[in-house]
Coordinates of N, CA, C and O in Angstrom, one line a residue:
X1 N 36.3 -26.9 -20.4 CA 35.5 -28.1 -19.6 C 35.2 -27.9 -18.1 O 36.3 -27.0 -17.5
X2 N 34.2 -28.4 -17.7 CA 33.9 -28.3 -16.3 C 33.9 -29.4 -15.8 O 33.2 -30.3 -16.1
X3 N 34.2 -29.6 -14.6 CA 34.3 -30.7 -13.5 C 33.3 -30.4 -12.6 O 33.5 -29.5 -11.6
X4 N 32.2 -31.3 -12.3 CA 31.4 -31.3 -11.2 C 31.6 -32.2 -10.3 O 31.3 -33.3 -10.9
X5 N 31.8 -32.1 -9.1 CA 31.8 -33.2 -8.1 C 31.2 -32.7 -7.0 O 31.1 -31.4 -6.5
X6 N 30.5 -33.5 -5.8 CA 30.2 -33.3 -4.4 C 31.2 -32.8 -3.7 O 30.8 -32.3 -2.5
X7 N 32.3 -33.8 -3.5 CA 33.6 -33.4 -2.7 C 35.0 -33.3 -3.6 O 35.3 -34.6 -4.2
X8 N 35.5 -32.3 -3.7 CA 36.8 -31.9 -4.2 C 37.8 -33.3 -3.9 O 38.7 -33.7 -4.8
X9 N 37.7 -33.5 -2.6 CA 38.9 -34.4 -1.9 C 38.8 -36.0 -2.4 O 39.7 -36.6 -2.4
X10 N 37.7 -36.3 -3.1 CA 37.4 -37.8 -3.6 C 37.6 -37.7 -5.2 O 37.3 -39.1 -5.5
X11 N 38.2 -36.7 -5.8 CA 38.0 -36.8 -7.0 C 39.5 -37.5 -7.4 O 40.6 -37.5 -6.7
X12 N 39.5 -38.8 -8.2 CA 40.7 -39.6 -8.5 C 40.5 -40.8 -7.6 O 41.7 -41.4 -7.5
X13 N 39.5 -40.9 -6.5 CA 39.6 -42.1 -5.8 C 39.1 -43.6 -6.6 O 38.2 -43.5 -7.5
X14 N 40.0 -44.4 -6.3 CA 39.9 -45.7 -7.1 C 39.1 -46.7 -6.4 O 39.2 -46.8 -5.2
X15 N 38.4 -47.8 -6.9 CA 37.7 -48.7 -6.5 C 38.8 -49.6 -5.6 O 40.0 -49.5 -6.0
X16 N 38.3 -50.8 -5.3 CA 38.8 -51.6 -4.6 C 39.9 -52.6 -5.3 O 41.0 -53.1 -5.0
X17 N 39.6 -52.5 -6.8 CA 40.3 -53.1 -7.8 C 41.1 -52.0 -8.5 O 40.6 -51.5 -9.5
X18 N 42.3 -51.7 -8.0 CA 42.9 -50.3 -8.7 C 43.7 -50.9 -10.0 O 44.8 -50.5 -9.9
X19 N 43.2 -51.3 -11.0 CA 43.9 -51.5 -12.0 C 43.3 -50.6 -13.4 O 41.9 -50.7 -13.2
X20 N 44.2 -50.5 -14.6 CA 43.4 -49.6 -15.4 C 44.1 -50.3 -16.6 O 45.1 -50.4 -16.6
X21 N 42.9 -50.8 -17.7 CA 43.5 -51.0 -19.0 C 42.7 -52.6 -19.1 O 41.7 -52.7 -18.7
X22 N 43.5 -53.5 -20.1 CA 43.0 -54.5 -20.4 C 42.4 -54.3 -21.5 O 42.4 -53.5 -22.5
X23 N 41.6 -55.5 -22.1 CA 40.8 -55.4 -23.4 C 39.4 -54.2 -23.4 O 39.6 -53.5 -24.2
X24 N 38.7 -54.1 -22.7 CA 37.6 -53.4 -22.7 C 38.1 -52.0 -22.0 O 37.7 -50.6 -22.8
X25 N 38.5 -51.8 -20.7 CA 38.7 -50.4 -20.4 C 39.9 -50.0 -21.0 O 40.3 -48.7 -20.8
X26 N 40.9 -50.6 -21.5 CA 41.8 -50.1 -22.0 C 41.8 -49.3 -23.4 O 42.2 -48.3 -23.5
X27 N 40.8 -49.8 -24.0 CA 40.3 -49.0 -25.3 C 39.7 -47.4 -24.8 O 39.7 -46.8 -25.2
X28 N 38.8 -47.8 -23.6 CA 38.1 -46.6 -23.1 C 39.3 -45.4 -22.8 O 39.1 -44.3 -22.9
X29 N 40.3 -45.8 -21.8 CA 41.4 -45.0 -21.4 C 42.1 -44.5 -22.8 O 42.3 -43.1 -22.7
X30 N 42.2 -45.0 -23.7 CA 43.1 -44.8 -25.1 C 42.2 -43.5 -25.7 O 42.5 -42.5 -26.2
X31 N 40.8 -43.9 -25.7 CA 39.7 -42.6 -26.0 C 39.8 -41.6 -25.4 O 39.8 -40.3 -26.0
X32 N 39.7 -41.5 -23.7 CA 39.8 -40.4 -23.0 C 41.0 -39.9 -23.4 O 41.0 -38.7 -23.4
X33 N 42.4 -40.6 -23.5 CA 43.7 -39.8 -23.5 C 43.6 -39.2 -24.9 O 44.1 -38.1 -25.0
X34 N 42.8 -39.5 -26.0 CA 42.9 -38.6 -27.3 C 42.3 -37.4 -27.3 O 42.4 -36.7 -28.1
X35 N 41.3 -37.5 -26.3 CA 40.2 -36.5 -26.2 C 41.0 -35.4 -25.0 O 40.5 -34.4 -24.7
X36 N 42.2 -35.5 -24.7 CA 43.1 -34.6 -23.6 C 42.6 -35.2 -22.3 O 42.9 -34.5 -21.6
X37 N 42.2 -36.3 -22.1 CA 41.9 -36.6 -20.7 C 43.4 -36.9 -19.9 O 44.2 -37.1 -20.7
X38 N 43.1 -37.3 -18.7 CA 44.4 -37.5 -17.7 C 44.6 -38.8 -17.2 O 45.4 -39.1 -16.4
X39 N 43.8 -39.5 -17.8 CA 43.5 -40.8 -17.1 C 44.9 -41.7 -17.2 O 45.4 -42.2 -16.4
X40 N 45.2 -41.7 -18.7 CA 46.7 -42.5 -18.8 C 48.0 -41.8 -18.1 O 48.6 -42.7 -17.8
X41 N 47.6 -40.3 -18.0 CA 48.8 -39.8 -17.5 C 49.0 -40.2 -16.1 O 50.0 -40.3 -14.9
X42 N 47.7 -40.2 -15.4 CA 47.8 -40.5 -13.9 C 48.2 -41.7 -13.7 O 49.0 -42.4 -12.7
X43 N 47.9 -43.0 -14.7 CA 47.9 -44.3 -14.2 C 49.7 -44.4 -14.4 O 50.5 -45.2 -13.8
X44 N 50.3 -43.7 -15.5 CA 51.6 -43.8 -15.6 C 52.3 -43.3 -14.4 O 53.7 -43.8 -14.1
X45 N 51.9 -42.2 -13.9 CA 52.5 -41.8 -12.5 C 52.5 -42.6 -11.2 O 53.3 -42.4 -10.5
X46 N 51.2 -43.6 -11.4 CA 51.3 -44.0 -10.1 C 51.5 -45.7 -10.1 O 50.8 -46.5 -9.5
X47 N 51.6 -46.2 -11.4 CA 51.8 -47.7 -11.9 C 52.6 -48.5 -11.1 O 53.9 -48.0 -10.9
X48 N 52.3 -49.6 -10.3 CA 53.3 -50.4 -9.5 C 53.8 -51.5 -9.9 O 54.3 -52.3 -10.0
X49 N 52.6 -51.9 -11.2 CA 53.0 -53.1 -11.8 C 52.1 -53.3 -13.4 O 51.0 -52.4 -13.5
X50 N 53.0 -53.4 -14.4 CA 52.6 -53.5 -15.6 C 52.3 -54.7 -16.2 O 53.8 -55.3 -16.0
X51 N 51.4 -55.2 -17.0 CA 51.2 -56.4 -17.5 C 50.5 -56.0 -19.0 O 49.7 -55.7 -19.1
X52 N 51.3 -56.9 -20.0 CA 50.2 -57.2 -21.1 C 49.3 -58.4 -21.1 O 49.8 -59.6 -21.2
X53 N 48.1 -58.1 -21.1 CA 47.1 -59.4 -21.1 C 46.9 -60.0 -22.6 O 47.3 -59.4 -23.3
X54 N 46.7 -61.4 -22.5 CA 46.5 -62.1 -23.6 C 47.4 -62.2 -24.8 O 47.6 -62.1 -26.0
X55 N 48.8 -62.1 -24.3 CA 50.0 -62.2 -24.8 C 50.1 -63.2 -26.0 O 50.7 -63.6 -27.0
X56 N 49.5 -64.6 -25.5 CA 49.5 -65.7 -26.3 C 48.3 -65.7 -27.6 O 48.7 -66.5 -28.4
X57 N 47.7 -64.9 -27.2 CA 46.9 -64.7 -28.6 C 47.4 -63.7 -29.8 O 48.2 -63.1 -29.5
X58 N 46.7 -63.1 -30.6 CA 47.5 -62.1 -31.5 C 47.3 -61.0 -31.0 O 46.6 -60.7 -30.0
X59 N 48.0 -59.8 -32.0 CA 48.0 -58.8 -31.5 C 46.9 -57.9 -31.3 O 46.6 -56.8 -30.4
X60 N 45.9 -58.3 -32.0 CA 44.6 -57.6 -32.0 C 43.8 -57.8 -30.4 O 43.0 -56.9 -30.3
X61 N 44.3 -58.8 -29.8 CA 43.4 -58.8 -28.5 C 44.5 -58.6 -27.4 O 43.8 -58.7 -26.2
X62 N 45.7 -58.1 -27.5 CA 46.4 -57.7 -26.5 C 45.9 -56.7 -25.9 O 45.3 -55.8 -26.4
X63 N 45.7 -56.8 -24.5 CA 45.4 -55.4 -23.9 C 46.3 -54.9 -22.7 O 46.6 -55.8 -21.6
X64 N 47.2 -53.8 -22.6 CA 48.2 -53.7 -21.4 C 47.2 -53.0 -20.4 O 45.9 -52.3 -20.6
X65 N 47.7 -53.7 -18.9 CA 46.9 -53.1 -17.8 C 48.1 -52.7 -16.7 O 48.9 -53.4 -16.9
X66 N 47.7 -51.8 -16.2 CA 48.5 -51.0 -15.1 C 47.8 -51.5 -13.8 O 46.9 -51.0 -13.4
X67 N 48.7 -51.9 -13.0 CA 48.1 -51.9 -11.4 C 48.4 -50.8 -10.8 O 49.9 -50.3 -10.5
X68 N 47.6 -50.1 -10.1 CA 47.9 -48.5 -9.5 C 48.0 -48.4 -8.1 O 47.5 -49.2 -7.2
X69 N 48.8 -48.1 -7.6 CA 48.9 -47.6 -5.9 C 47.8 -46.5 -6.0 O 47.7 -45.5 -6.5
X70 N 46.5 -47.1 -5.1 CA 45.3 -46.1 -4.8 C 45.8 -44.4 -4.4 O 45.1 -43.6 -5.1
X71 N 46.6 -44.5 -3.6 CA 46.6 -43.1 -2.7 C 47.5 -42.3 -4.1 O 47.7 -41.0 -4.3
X72 N 48.6 -43.0 -4.8 CA 49.1 -42.0 -5.5 C 48.7 -42.1 -6.6 O 48.8 -40.8 -7.3
X73 N 47.5 -42.8 -7.0 CA 46.8 -42.5 -8.5 C 45.8 -41.3 -8.0 O 45.7 -40.2 -8.9
X74 N 45.2 -41.1 -6.9 CA 44.4 -40.0 -6.4 C 45.0 -38.8 -6.4 O 45.0 -37.9 -6.8
X75 N 46.5 -39.2 -6.1 CA 47.4 -37.9 -5.9 C 48.0 -37.1 -7.1 O 47.6 -35.9 -7.7
X76 N 48.1 -38.2 -8.1 CA 48.3 -37.8 -9.5 C 47.2 -37.1 -10.3 O 47.4 -36.1 -10.8
X77 N 46.2 -37.9 -10.0 CA 44.8 -37.1 -10.7 C 44.8 -35.6 -10.3 O 44.2 -34.9 -10.8
X78 N 44.4 -35.1 -8.7 CA 44.2 -34.0 -8.6 C 45.7 -33.2 -8.7 O 45.2 -32.0 -9.0
X79 N 46.8 -33.6 -8.7 CA 47.9 -32.7 -9.2 C 47.6 -32.5 -10.7 O 47.9 -31.2 -11.0
X80 N 47.1 -33.3 -11.4 CA 47.1 -32.9 -13.0 C 46.1 -32.0 -13.0 O 46.0 -31.5 -14.2
X81 N 45.1 -32.1 -12.6 CA 43.9 -31.2 -12.6 C 44.3 -30.0 -11.9 O 43.7 -28.9 -12.3

């Protein structure tokens, strides 16, 4: 696997909304994890708040979401790489 970036120090940088998971992105994170990606491991290492979304609906639409500390997430990604 090859990682191409213009600046190594920005790998793992998050947007202003540092959450990972939910209905749509949560599915993507599980697929990345199944292919050997580190996104799930990095959010586990930097998560400051965890919530299961759509709990009032059926389990088919539940979506786990983790709110990350942006600095800890960046450090976790760079350490895992």
